[in-house]
Amino acid sequence: MNYAYTEEQQLIRETARDYARRNLIKDVLERDAKAIYPAKHVKNIAELGFFGMMIKPEYGGVDTDNISYALALEEISKVDSSVAVIMAVHNSLTSYGIQTYGNDAQKEQYLPSLASGEMIGAFLLSEPDAGSDASFQKTTAADKGDHYLVNGVKNWITSAQSGSIYLVMAQTWPEKGHKGINAFIVEKDTPGISIGPHEDKMGMRSSDTHSVMFNDVMIPKENRIGDDGFGFRFAMKLLEGGRIGIAAQALGIASGAYELSVKYARERKAFGTEIINHQAIAFKLADMATEIETARLMVLKAAWLKDQGKPHGTESAMAKLIATDVAMKTTTEAVQIHGGYGYVKEYHVERLMREAKLTQIYEGTSEIQKLIISRAIAKG
């Protein structure tokens, strides 16, 4: 593995960093406080190519490598994880899912609009009773010959309201367990779909999260992805790569909090000198820097393995586990370093701490990552 970034990777990183620091920072506090969807920013980063990162050029995408993708997510997340999570679900799950597993007709119909950002993607797996145990799907897709009839509820769906294209997992053959689950491409305006209220979240408040209800929704047979019964395996394959994106997001949150802490420690004085000169603060910063770099190496390794077409499920779980824990620890210490100022919204670190918590939960909790890793160890 080469630890030096290519010119293209550097350019993508700098483009994301520049947009975040020049634009996202301006209204991030207001959008967080009022839970305002970042419509203009989604449009702008789509125009920069960040919504086509997992789509091949023949469909209008830019088809970047996973290291570039991780770098872009990290820089966006340093300032605003709400925009980053919209970008991550759109790229890692929806676009990648159709690009990798969709048939030619599905790719031609949906990928150009996803690449341009005209359509935003959402991933519908979680249910009220199926979170960590994603095999326990109660949403049904009854086979009616030339179509499926879908009924059920999905929840915690990022971009449920703002999105246009849903990837939906539903149970067709309950007697087959997880092997009876199918995956479908569903357009949001299909009759029978309704959207629940906006979830009032602790963090990442600027991204829209809702439940989605299906009431006798007719899905054409041609909208099924892969063979009959492929849905659960499809979802798990997407989450393997998606966890790299969440790990990169957590890395960005940690890095953003660390950078703010260094800046504050160089400016704030106590007992006659800047607090960065006090060992109590200096050692906190040393720990933060070391742990962030450790997490970064794991994220880059997982991204590199995926780029090489090598198995990466265990490494992506390790990356998500360590990066999200580092994000939570680093943001907590950042608030401590800022003292009373860290507890108010103006200084951003309390928001980063709230955002860090979610990274330990979605796309597989930390406990699920340990389960994946431990099973890999047991297999040898």
Short mmCIF file of C-alpha atoms in Angstrom, two decimals:
data_model
loop_
_atom_site.label_atom_id
_atom_site.label_comp_id
_atom_site.label_asym_id
_atom_site.label_seq_id
_atom_site.Cartn_x
_atom_site.Cartn_y
_atom_site.Cartn_z
CA MET A 1 0.00 0.00 0.00
CA ASN A 2 1.37 3.38 -1.06
CA TYR A 3 0.80 6.01 1.63
CA ALA A 4 1.37 8.93 -0.74
CA TYR A 5 -1.78 10.43 -2.26
CA THR A 6 -1.91 10.83 -6.03
CA GLU A 7 -2.42 14.23 -7.63
CA GLU A 8 -6.06 13.34 -8.32
CA GLN A 9 -6.64 12.29 -4.72
CA GLN A 10 -5.05 15.50 -3.47
CA LEU A 11 -7.23 17.57 -5.81
CA ILE A 12 -10.43 15.86 -4.66
CA ARG A 13 -9.43 16.34 -1.04
CA GLU A 14 -8.62 20.01 -1.55
CA THR A 15 -11.85 20.64 -3.48
CA ALA A 16 -13.92 19.12 -0.68
CA ARG A 17 -11.94 20.98 1.98
CA ASP A 18 -12.29 24.30 0.17
CA TYR A 19 -16.04 23.96 -0.25
CA ALA A 20 -16.55 22.92 3.36
CA ARG A 21 -14.47 25.75 4.81
CA ARG A 22 -15.78 28.44 2.49
CA ASN A 23 -19.44 27.49 2.23
CA LEU A 24 -20.71 24.85 4.65
CA ILE A 25 -19.33 26.70 7.65
CA LYS A 26 -21.44 29.80 6.92
CA ASP A 27 -24.82 28.34 7.81
CA VAL A 28 -24.02 25.06 9.57
CA LEU A 29 -25.07 26.34 13.01
CA GLU A 30 -28.40 27.68 11.77
CA ARG A 31 -29.18 24.51 9.84
CA ASP A 32 -28.32 22.41 12.87
CA ALA A 33 -30.46 24.50 15.22
CA LYS A 34 -33.49 24.61 12.92
CA ALA A 35 -33.03 21.22 11.21
CA ILE A 36 -32.93 22.88 7.77
CA TYR A 37 -32.20 20.60 4.83
CA PRO A 38 -29.00 21.76 2.99
CA ALA A 39 -30.62 21.95 -0.45
CA LYS A 40 -28.22 24.48 -1.96
CA HIS A 41 -25.16 22.61 -0.69
CA VAL A 42 -26.42 19.30 -2.05
CA LYS A 43 -26.87 20.98 -5.43
CA ASN A 44 -23.43 22.57 -5.28
CA ILE A 45 -21.48 19.47 -4.30
CA ALA A 46 -23.35 17.50 -6.97
CA GLU A 47 -22.11 20.04 -9.51
CA LEU A 48 -18.58 19.45 -8.21
CA GLY A 49 -18.98 15.75 -9.03
CA PHE A 50 -19.30 14.45 -5.47
CA PHE A 51 -22.58 12.66 -6.17
CA GLY A 52 -21.16 10.64 -9.03
CA MET A 53 -18.11 9.22 -7.27
CA MET A 54 -19.33 5.60 -7.48
CA ILE A 55 -20.75 5.87 -11.02
CA LYS A 56 -18.84 5.14 -14.21
CA PRO A 57 -18.25 7.89 -16.78
CA GLU A 58 -20.51 6.28 -19.39
CA TYR A 59 -23.42 7.05 -17.05
CA GLY A 60 -22.23 10.56 -16.23
CA GLY A 61 -20.22 9.78 -13.12
CA VAL A 62 -16.56 10.31 -12.26
CA ASP A 63 -15.84 6.78 -10.89
CA THR A 64 -13.21 7.76 -8.34
CA ASP A 65 -11.29 5.30 -6.20
CA ASN A 66 -12.37 4.63 -2.63
CA ILE A 67 -9.41 6.47 -1.11
CA SER A 68 -10.49 9.64 -2.91
CA TYR A 69 -14.04 9.08 -1.70
CA ALA A 70 -12.87 8.65 1.90
CA LEU A 71 -10.77 11.81 1.70
CA ALA A 72 -13.71 13.83 0.37
CA LEU A 73 -16.05 12.55 3.09
CA GLU A 74 -13.47 13.32 5.78
CA GLU A 75 -13.11 16.94 4.68
CA ILE A 76 -16.87 17.51 4.40
CA SER A 77 -17.42 15.90 7.81
CA LYS A 78 -14.89 18.15 9.51
CA VAL A 79 -17.45 20.91 9.06
CA ASP A 80 -20.84 19.31 8.46
CA SER A 81 -21.71 15.63 8.81
CA SER A 82 -25.30 16.25 7.76
CA VAL A 83 -24.15 16.94 4.21
CA ALA A 84 -21.64 14.09 4.46
CA VAL A 85 -24.27 11.50 5.39
CA ILE A 86 -26.50 12.53 2.48
CA MET A 87 -23.48 12.16 0.22
CA ALA A 88 -22.50 8.82 1.77
CA VAL A 89 -25.90 7.15 1.47
CA HIS A 90 -26.27 8.43 -2.07
CA ASN A 91 -22.84 7.16 -3.15
CA SER A 92 -21.90 4.13 -1.06
CA LEU A 93 -25.31 2.51 -0.98
CA THR A 94 -27.71 3.70 -3.68
CA SER A 95 -25.42 4.58 -6.58
CA TYR A 96 -22.88 1.85 -5.90
CA GLY A 97 -25.66 -0.69 -5.47
CA ILE A 98 -27.20 0.02 -8.85
CA GLN A 99 -23.83 0.44 -10.58
CA THR A 100 -22.49 -2.88 -9.27
CA TYR A 101 -25.56 -5.10 -9.12
CA GLY A 102 -28.15 -3.49 -11.39
CA ASN A 103 -28.81 -4.70 -14.93
CA ASP A 104 -28.10 -2.57 -18.00
CA ALA A 105 -31.64 -1.20 -18.21
CA GLN A 106 -31.61 -0.15 -14.54
CA LYS A 107 -28.23 1.52 -14.92
CA GLU A 108 -29.31 3.45 -18.01
CA GLN A 109 -32.54 4.57 -16.39
CA TYR A 110 -31.24 5.75 -13.02
CA LEU A 111 -27.48 6.29 -12.90
CA PRO A 112 -27.26 9.47 -15.04
CA SER A 113 -29.78 11.26 -12.79
CA LEU A 114 -28.04 9.98 -9.65
CA ALA A 115 -24.63 11.09 -10.96
CA SER A 116 -25.85 14.62 -11.66
CA GLY A 117 -27.67 14.94 -8.35
CA GLU A 118 -30.98 15.44 -10.13
CA MET A 119 -32.09 12.39 -8.15
CA ILE A 120 -30.94 11.69 -4.59
CA GLY A 121 -30.69 8.11 -3.36
CA ALA A 122 -31.91 6.52 -0.13
CA PHE A 123 -31.39 3.06 1.36
CA LEU A 124 -34.38 1.39 3.04
CA LEU A 125 -33.32 -1.55 5.20
CA SER A 126 -34.04 -0.72 8.86
CA GLU A 127 -37.51 -1.30 10.31
CA PRO A 128 -39.11 -0.72 13.73
CA ASP A 129 -38.26 -4.33 14.67
CA ALA A 130 -35.29 -4.92 12.35
CA GLY A 131 -32.27 -2.82 13.20
CA SER A 132 -29.11 -4.73 13.99
CA ASP A 133 -30.91 -7.96 12.98
CA ALA A 134 -31.54 -6.91 9.40
CA SER A 135 -32.63 -10.42 8.43
CA PHE A 136 -35.86 -9.95 10.42
CA GLN A 137 -37.67 -8.07 7.67
CA LYS A 138 -41.42 -7.56 8.17
CA THR A 139 -41.91 -5.43 5.07
CA THR A 140 -43.32 -7.83 2.49
CA ALA A 141 -43.07 -7.95 -1.29
CA ALA A 142 -45.70 -10.41 -2.47
CA ASP A 143 -44.98 -11.92 -5.89
CA LYS A 144 -48.00 -11.22 -8.11
CA GLY A 145 -46.61 -12.53 -11.39
CA ASP A 146 -45.67 -9.41 -13.36
CA HIS A 147 -45.19 -7.22 -10.26
CA TYR A 148 -44.64 -7.24 -6.51
CA LEU A 149 -47.02 -5.77 -3.97
CA VAL A 150 -45.08 -4.12 -1.14
CA ASN A 151 -46.45 -3.44 2.35
CA GLY A 152 -44.66 -2.40 5.52
CA VAL A 153 -42.70 0.32 7.30
CA LYS A 154 -39.07 1.38 7.07
CA ASN A 155 -37.55 3.78 9.56
CA TRP A 156 -34.48 5.91 10.25
CA ILE A 157 -34.25 6.59 6.51
CA THR A 158 -31.75 9.28 5.49
CA SER A 159 -33.06 11.40 2.58
CA ALA A 160 -36.50 9.79 2.80
CA GLN A 161 -38.18 13.10 1.98
CA SER A 162 -35.52 14.75 -0.18
CA GLY A 163 -34.58 11.58 -2.04
CA SER A 164 -36.04 10.40 -5.32
CA ILE A 165 -34.80 6.82 -5.60
CA TYR A 166 -35.18 4.20 -2.89
CA LEU A 167 -33.37 0.89 -2.61
CA VAL A 168 -35.90 -1.19 -0.69
CA MET A 169 -35.36 -4.57 0.99
CA ALA A 170 -38.49 -6.66 1.56
CA GLN A 171 -39.42 -10.26 2.36
CA THR A 172 -40.98 -12.29 -0.47
CA TRP A 173 -40.56 -15.84 0.84
CA PRO A 174 -40.76 -15.83 4.68
CA GLU A 175 -40.24 -19.58 4.86
CA LYS A 176 -36.76 -19.08 3.38
CA GLY A 177 -35.65 -16.60 6.04
CA HIS A 178 -32.97 -14.18 4.89
CA LYS A 179 -32.74 -16.07 1.57
CA GLY A 180 -36.29 -14.99 0.77
CA ILE A 181 -35.53 -11.24 0.87
CA ASN A 182 -35.49 -9.22 -2.33
CA ALA A 183 -34.12 -5.77 -3.22
CA PHE A 184 -35.97 -3.28 -5.40
CA ILE A 185 -35.45 0.10 -7.02
CA VAL A 186 -38.49 2.18 -6.09
CA GLU A 187 -39.27 5.75 -7.10
CA LYS A 188 -40.49 7.85 -4.18
CA ASP A 189 -43.58 9.14 -5.99
CA THR A 190 -44.93 5.63 -6.59
CA PRO A 191 -48.60 5.46 -5.43
CA GLY A 192 -49.02 3.97 -1.97
CA ILE A 193 -45.83 5.44 -0.47
CA SER A 194 -46.17 7.92 2.40
CA ILE A 195 -43.53 9.69 4.46
CA GLY A 196 -43.62 9.98 8.24
CA PRO A 197 -42.74 13.08 10.30
CA HIS A 198 -39.22 14.48 10.37
CA GLU A 199 -37.24 12.83 13.17
CA ASP A 200 -36.03 15.35 15.76
CA LYS A 201 -32.48 14.01 16.14
CA MET A 202 -29.67 14.73 18.57
CA GLY A 203 -27.14 15.29 15.78
CA MET A 204 -26.82 15.51 11.99
CA ARG A 205 -30.01 17.50 12.24
CA SER A 206 -29.69 19.11 8.83
CA SER A 207 -30.14 15.77 7.04
CA ASP A 208 -33.74 14.65 6.77
CA THR A 209 -34.64 11.37 8.47
CA HIS A 210 -38.12 9.86 8.30
CA SER A 211 -40.07 6.64 8.35
CA VAL A 212 -41.45 5.43 5.02
CA MET A 213 -44.75 3.54 4.80
CA PHE A 214 -45.74 1.20 1.96
CA ASN A 215 -49.42 0.43 1.40
CA ASP A 216 -50.04 -1.94 -1.54
CA VAL A 217 -47.22 -0.38 -3.54
CA MET A 218 -46.91 -2.01 -6.98
CA ILE A 219 -43.30 -2.59 -8.05
CA PRO A 220 -42.66 -3.92 -11.58
CA LYS A 221 -40.70 -7.17 -11.77
CA GLU A 222 -37.99 -5.40 -13.77
CA ASN A 223 -37.23 -3.22 -10.73
CA ARG A 224 -35.92 -6.15 -8.72
CA ILE A 225 -32.13 -6.15 -8.32
CA GLY A 226 -30.47 -9.49 -8.99
CA ASP A 227 -31.97 -12.95 -8.74
CA ASP A 228 -34.94 -13.85 -6.58
CA GLY A 229 -33.76 -13.96 -2.96
CA PHE A 230 -30.64 -11.84 -3.51
CA GLY A 231 -31.84 -8.90 -1.36
CA PHE A 232 -30.21 -9.70 1.97
CA ARG A 233 -26.84 -10.56 0.44
CA PHE A 234 -27.11 -7.39 -1.65
CA ALA A 235 -27.68 -5.26 1.45
CA MET A 236 -24.79 -6.85 3.34
CA LYS A 237 -22.42 -6.34 0.41
CA LEU A 238 -23.35 -2.67 0.22
CA LEU A 239 -22.88 -2.19 3.95
CA GLU A 240 -19.37 -3.67 3.77
CA GLY A 241 -18.30 -0.78 1.57
CA GLY A 242 -20.66 1.73 3.17
CA ARG A 243 -18.90 1.29 6.49
CA ILE A 244 -15.75 2.70 4.94
CA GLY A 245 -17.72 5.85 4.22
CA ILE A 246 -19.05 6.07 7.77
CA ALA A 247 -15.55 5.45 9.13
CA ALA A 248 -14.28 8.30 6.95
CA GLN A 249 -17.10 10.47 8.21
CA ALA A 250 -16.19 9.68 11.83
CA LEU A 251 -12.55 10.40 11.04
CA GLY A 252 -13.58 13.79 9.71
CA ILE A 253 -15.59 14.59 12.83
CA ALA A 254 -12.61 13.67 15.01
CA SER A 255 -10.18 15.65 12.84
CA GLY A 256 -12.45 18.69 12.84
CA ALA A 257 -12.72 18.63 16.63
CA TYR A 258 -8.98 18.17 16.99
CA GLU A 259 -8.17 21.10 14.67
CA LEU A 260 -10.56 23.36 16.57
CA SER A 261 -8.99 22.26 19.85
CA VAL A 262 -5.44 23.02 18.70
CA LYS A 263 -6.53 26.45 17.49
CA TYR A 264 -8.30 27.22 20.76
CA ALA A 265 -5.42 25.92 22.90
CA ARG A 266 -2.98 28.21 21.08
CA GLU A 267 -5.18 31.26 21.70
CA ARG A 268 -6.62 30.69 25.17
CA LYS A 269 -4.45 31.76 28.08
CA ALA A 270 -4.51 30.53 31.67
CA PHE A 271 -1.96 30.98 34.46
CA GLY A 272 0.13 33.31 32.33
CA THR A 273 0.52 31.24 29.17
CA GLU A 274 -1.42 29.65 26.32
CA ILE A 275 -3.10 26.47 27.54
CA ILE A 276 -1.35 24.40 24.89
CA ASN A 277 1.76 24.84 27.06
CA HIS A 278 0.09 23.12 30.00
CA GLN A 279 0.82 19.41 30.11
CA ALA A 280 -2.79 18.54 30.96
CA ILE A 281 -3.91 20.01 27.65
CA ALA A 282 -0.84 19.08 25.62
CA PHE A 283 -1.20 15.40 26.53
CA LYS A 284 -4.86 15.43 25.52
CA LEU A 285 -3.88 16.81 22.13
CA ALA A 286 -1.10 14.24 21.80
CA ASP A 287 -3.55 11.41 22.45
CA MET A 288 -6.08 12.89 20.01
CA ALA A 289 -3.51 13.25 17.24
CA THR A 290 -2.18 9.71 17.72
CA GLU A 291 -5.60 8.08 17.81
CA ILE A 292 -6.80 10.01 14.76
CA GLU A 293 -3.78 8.90 12.74
CA THR A 294 -4.31 5.30 13.87
CA ALA A 295 -7.92 5.44 12.71
CA ARG A 296 -6.90 7.08 9.44
CA LEU A 297 -4.54 4.22 8.60
CA MET A 298 -7.32 1.69 9.17
CA VAL A 299 -9.76 3.66 7.02
CA LEU A 300 -7.22 3.96 4.21
CA LYS A 301 -6.39 0.25 4.40
CA ALA A 302 -10.05 -0.72 4.06
CA ALA A 303 -10.50 1.72 1.15
CA TRP A 304 -7.34 0.42 -0.53
CA LEU A 305 -8.47 -3.20 -0.22
CA LYS A 306 -11.79 -2.34 -1.83
CA ASP A 307 -9.97 -0.51 -4.63
CA GLN A 308 -7.86 -3.62 -5.23
CA GLY A 309 -10.94 -5.81 -5.45
CA LYS A 310 -9.83 -7.71 -2.36
CA PRO A 311 -12.02 -8.89 0.54
CA HIS A 312 -12.55 -5.93 2.84
CA GLY A 313 -15.50 -6.77 5.08
CA THR A 314 -13.47 -7.36 8.24
CA GLU A 315 -11.24 -4.35 7.63
CA SER A 316 -14.21 -2.07 6.97
CA ALA A 317 -15.74 -3.24 10.26
CA MET A 318 -12.43 -2.55 12.04
CA ALA A 319 -12.22 0.88 10.40
CA LYS A 320 -15.74 1.81 11.46
CA LEU A 321 -15.22 0.48 14.99
CA ILE A 322 -12.00 2.36 15.66
CA ALA A 323 -12.86 5.57 13.79
CA THR A 324 -16.23 5.99 15.48
CA ASP A 325 -14.79 5.33 18.93
CA VAL A 326 -12.02 7.84 18.23
CA ALA A 327 -14.61 10.37 17.05
CA MET A 328 -16.59 10.03 20.27
CA LYS A 329 -13.50 10.23 22.49
CA THR A 330 -11.92 13.10 20.56
CA THR A 331 -15.05 15.25 20.49
CA THR A 332 -15.62 14.70 24.21
CA GLU A 333 -12.05 15.82 24.93
CA ALA A 334 -12.50 18.77 22.57
CA VAL A 335 -15.43 19.99 24.65
CA GLN A 336 -13.31 19.56 27.80
CA ILE A 337 -10.40 21.54 26.31
CA HIS A 338 -12.77 24.36 25.38
CA GLY A 339 -14.19 24.40 28.91
CA GLY A 340 -17.38 26.42 29.23
CA TYR A 341 -17.05 27.62 25.64
CA GLY A 342 -17.15 24.02 24.47
CA TYR A 343 -20.62 23.65 25.93
CA VAL A 344 -22.13 26.37 23.76
CA LYS A 345 -23.03 26.02 20.11
CA GLU A 346 -20.94 28.90 18.80
CA TYR A 347 -17.70 26.94 19.14
CA HIS A 348 -18.93 23.91 17.13
CA VAL A 349 -17.36 21.17 19.25
CA GLU A 350 -20.58 20.32 21.12
CA ARG A 351 -22.25 19.79 17.73
CA LEU A 352 -19.40 17.56 16.59
CA MET A 353 -19.80 15.52 19.78
CA ARG A 354 -23.50 15.04 19.04
CA GLU A 355 -22.70 14.03 15.48
CA ALA A 356 -20.00 11.59 16.58
CA LYS A 357 -22.47 9.55 18.61
CA LEU A 358 -24.54 8.56 15.60
CA THR A 359 -21.53 7.11 13.80
CA GLN A 360 -21.34 4.44 16.51
CA ILE A 361 -24.94 3.45 15.75
CA TYR A 362 -25.92 3.61 12.08
CA GLU A 363 -24.89 1.22 9.32
CA GLY A 364 -24.12 -1.30 12.03
CA THR A 365 -23.56 -0.48 15.71
CA SER A 366 -20.14 -0.84 17.30
CA GLU A 367 -21.36 -4.10 18.81
CA ILE A 368 -22.23 -5.44 15.35
CA GLN A 369 -18.75 -4.49 14.11
CA LYS A 370 -17.23 -6.51 16.95
CA LEU A 371 -19.46 -9.43 16.01
CA ILE A 372 -18.26 -9.27 12.39
CA ILE A 373 -14.61 -9.06 13.47
CA SER A 374 -14.87 -11.83 16.04
CA ARG A 375 -16.56 -14.16 13.55
CA ALA A 376 -13.72 -13.55 11.10
CA ILE A 377 -11.22 -14.40 13.83
CA ALA A 378 -13.08 -17.61 14.66
CA LYS A 379 -13.04 -18.71 11.03
CA GLY A 380 -9.28 -18.23 10.93
#
